[in-house]
Coordinates of C-alpha atoms in Angstrom, one line a residue:
D1 CA -20.8 8.1 -13.6
Y2 CA -17.7 10.3 -13.4
R3 CA -16.5 8.8 -10.0
T4 CA -16.7 5.2 -11.3
L5 CA -14.8 6.1 -14.5
S6 CA -12.2 8.2 -12.6
D7 CA -11.6 5.3 -10.1
R8 CA -11.1 2.9 -13.0
M9 CA -8.7 5.3 -14.8
R10 CA -6.7 5.6 -11.6
E11 CA -6.5 1.9 -11.3
L12 CA -5.3 1.5 -14.9
A13 CA -2.6 4.1 -14.3
F14 CA -1.4 2.1 -11.2
L15 CA -1.3 -1.1 -13.2
N16 CA 0.6 0.4 -16.2
K17 CA 3.6 2.1 -14.7
G18 CA 4.3 5.5 -16.2
I19 CA 1.2 5.7 -18.4
R20 CA -0.6 9.1 -18.2
I21 CA -4.4 9.0 -18.3
T22 CA -6.6 12.1 -18.3
I23 CA -10.3 12.0 -17.7
T24 CA -12.4 15.1 -18.4
D25 CA -16.1 15.6 -17.7
E26 CA -17.3 18.4 -20.0
R27 CA -20.9 18.5 -18.9
E28 CA -22.0 22.0 -18.2
D29 CA -22.8 21.4 -14.5
E30 CA -19.8 19.2 -13.8
K31 CA -16.6 20.5 -15.5
K32 CA -14.0 18.2 -13.9
E33 CA -10.6 16.9 -15.1
E34 CA -8.1 14.6 -13.4
T35 CA -4.8 13.2 -14.7
F36 CA -3.3 10.0 -13.3
C37 CA 0.3 8.9 -13.7
Y38 CA 2.2 6.7 -11.3
E39 CA 5.9 6.1 -12.0
G40 CA 5.9 3.6 -9.1
G41 CA 3.1 1.5 -10.6
I42 CA 1.6 -1.0 -8.2
N43 CA 4.0 0.2 -5.4
S44 CA 2.3 3.5 -5.6
F45 CA -1.1 1.6 -5.3
I46 CA 0.1 -0.1 -2.2
T47 CA 1.2 3.2 -0.7
L48 CA -2.2 4.7 -1.4
L49 CA -4.0 1.7 0.2
N50 CA -1.8 2.0 3.3
E51 CA -2.3 5.8 3.6
N52 CA -3.0 6.8 7.2
K53 CA -2.0 3.3 8.5
K54 CA 1.2 2.4 10.4
V55 CA 3.3 0.3 8.1
I56 CA 5.6 -2.4 9.2
N57 CA 8.0 -2.4 6.3
E58 CA 8.5 1.2 5.2
Q59 CA 9.0 0.5 1.5
P60 CA 6.7 -2.0 -0.3
I61 CA 8.3 -5.3 -1.4
Y62 CA 8.2 -5.4 -5.2
L63 CA 8.7 -8.6 -7.3
S64 CA 8.4 -9.1 -11.0
G65 CA 9.1 -11.9 -13.4
K66 CA 7.9 -14.2 -16.1
I67 CA 6.1 -17.5 -15.8
D68 CA 6.8 -19.8 -18.7
N69 CA 5.6 -23.4 -18.6
G70 CA 7.2 -24.2 -22.0
E71 CA 4.0 -24.4 -23.9
K72 CA 4.1 -20.9 -25.4
R73 CA 2.0 -19.8 -22.5
A74 CA 4.0 -17.1 -20.8
A75 CA 2.8 -14.6 -18.3
D76 CA 4.3 -11.4 -16.8
V77 CA 3.8 -11.1 -13.1
E78 CA 4.1 -8.1 -10.8
I79 CA 3.6 -8.3 -7.1
A80 CA 3.8 -5.6 -4.4
I81 CA 3.5 -6.3 -0.7
Q82 CA 3.5 -4.2 2.4
Y83 CA 2.4 -5.0 6.0
N84 CA 0.6 -2.7 8.4
D85 CA -0.4 -3.0 12.0
R86 CA -4.0 -4.0 11.3
Y87 CA -5.5 -7.4 11.4
D88 CA -7.3 -7.4 8.0
E89 CA -5.9 -8.5 4.6
I90 CA -6.2 -6.3 1.5
L91 CA -5.4 -8.3 -1.6
F92 CA -6.2 -7.2 -5.2
G93 CA -5.7 -9.6 -8.1
F94 CA -5.6 -8.4 -11.7
V95 CA -5.4 -10.2 -15.0
N96 CA -4.7 -8.1 -18.1
N97 CA -5.8 -5.1 -16.1
I98 CA -9.1 -6.8 -15.1
N99 CA -9.9 -6.8 -11.4
T100 CA -10.5 -10.5 -10.5
R101 CA -12.6 -9.8 -7.5
E102 CA -13.1 -13.4 -6.7
G103 CA -9.4 -14.2 -7.0
G104 CA -8.4 -17.3 -9.0
T105 CA -5.2 -19.3 -9.6
H106 CA -2.9 -16.2 -9.5
V107 CA -4.2 -15.3 -6.0
S108 CA -4.1 -18.9 -4.7
G109 CA -0.6 -19.3 -6.0
F110 CA 0.5 -16.1 -4.4
R111 CA -1.0 -17.0 -1.0
A112 CA 0.5 -20.5 -1.1
G113 CA 3.9 -19.1 -2.2
L114 CA 4.0 -16.5 0.5
T115 CA 3.2 -19.0 3.2
R116 CA 5.8 -21.5 1.8
A117 CA 8.5 -18.8 1.5
I118 CA 8.1 -17.4 5.0
N119 CA 8.0 -20.9 6.6
E120 CA 11.1 -21.9 4.7
Q121 CA 13.0 -18.8 6.0
L122 CA 11.8 -19.5 9.5
R123 CA 13.1 -23.1 9.3
K124 CA 16.5 -21.9 8.0
N125 CA 16.9 -19.3 10.8
T126 CA 17.5 -21.5 13.9
K127 CA 17.1 -18.5 16.3
I128 CA 13.6 -18.0 15.1
S129 CA 12.6 -21.6 14.4
K130 CA 13.1 -22.6 18.0
K131 CA 10.3 -20.3 19.0
F132 CA 7.8 -22.1 16.7
E133 CA 6.8 -25.7 17.3
Q134 CA 5.0 -25.9 13.9
S135 CA 4.8 -24.0 10.7
L136 CA 2.7 -20.9 10.5
E137 CA -0.6 -21.0 8.7
G138 CA -1.4 -18.7 5.8
S139 CA -4.1 -16.8 7.7
D140 CA -1.5 -15.9 10.3
L141 CA 0.9 -14.5 7.7
R142 CA -1.8 -12.5 6.0
E143 CA -2.8 -10.4 9.0
G144 CA -2.0 -6.8 8.1
L145 CA -1.0 -7.7 4.5
V146 CA -1.7 -5.3 1.7
A147 CA -0.8 -6.9 -1.7
I148 CA -1.4 -6.5 -5.4
V149 CA -0.9 -9.4 -7.8
S150 CA -1.0 -8.4 -11.4
V151 CA -0.7 -10.9 -14.2
K152 CA -0.5 -10.1 -17.9
M153 CA -0.9 -13.1 -20.2
A154 CA -2.2 -14.3 -23.5
D155 CA -5.3 -16.5 -23.5
P156 CA -6.5 -16.1 -19.9
Q157 CA -9.3 -18.6 -19.0
F158 CA -11.8 -17.1 -16.6
E159 CA -14.4 -19.0 -14.6
G160 CA -17.8 -17.6 -15.6
Q161 CA -18.7 -14.7 -17.9
T162 CA -18.0 -12.0 -15.4
K163 CA -14.2 -12.5 -15.5
M164 CA -14.1 -12.4 -11.7
K165 CA -11.9 -15.5 -11.3
L166 CA -8.8 -16.7 -13.2
G167 CA -8.7 -20.4 -14.0
N168 CA -5.4 -21.0 -15.7
Q169 CA -3.7 -23.7 -13.6
Y170 CA -0.1 -23.1 -14.7
I171 CA -0.2 -19.6 -13.2
M172 CA -0.8 -21.0 -9.7
H173 CA 2.3 -23.2 -9.9
G174 CA 4.5 -20.5 -11.3
I175 CA 4.0 -17.8 -8.7

């Protein structure tokens, strides 16, 4: 199916900043061609996901780094975040360009880390912390969140054969 393949090629272009992917359908009755290249990588993905929505932070927040637990198991991590004025959460997790639709340790680590980081900043800012009697919960902080968490690593361990969920524990603690 051309649309399925096209969507996947677009996704791969977002996940691999600067790569150019062209898909051509040469069937007589179809004759289509699309080229995908996103210099902004996952930031461009976030911008597309927030198209036609009122965003809170104009530019996506982009983080990248390496997780290394000292056992020759390193992972490169990219995260892009942007908030909009909606109540739903859109969060995509990827491991080695595979969409982990059921999440996994990288998504759990991101959610816990986001909650922890925002609550720590609230505690440090006395003007704001006086307004909150208790820490905010993760579900409160994810309203309107659009995020991409992309991990590239050697030897990923997935739960089940469908590769829908990452199981490597050290990823969760490193994000």
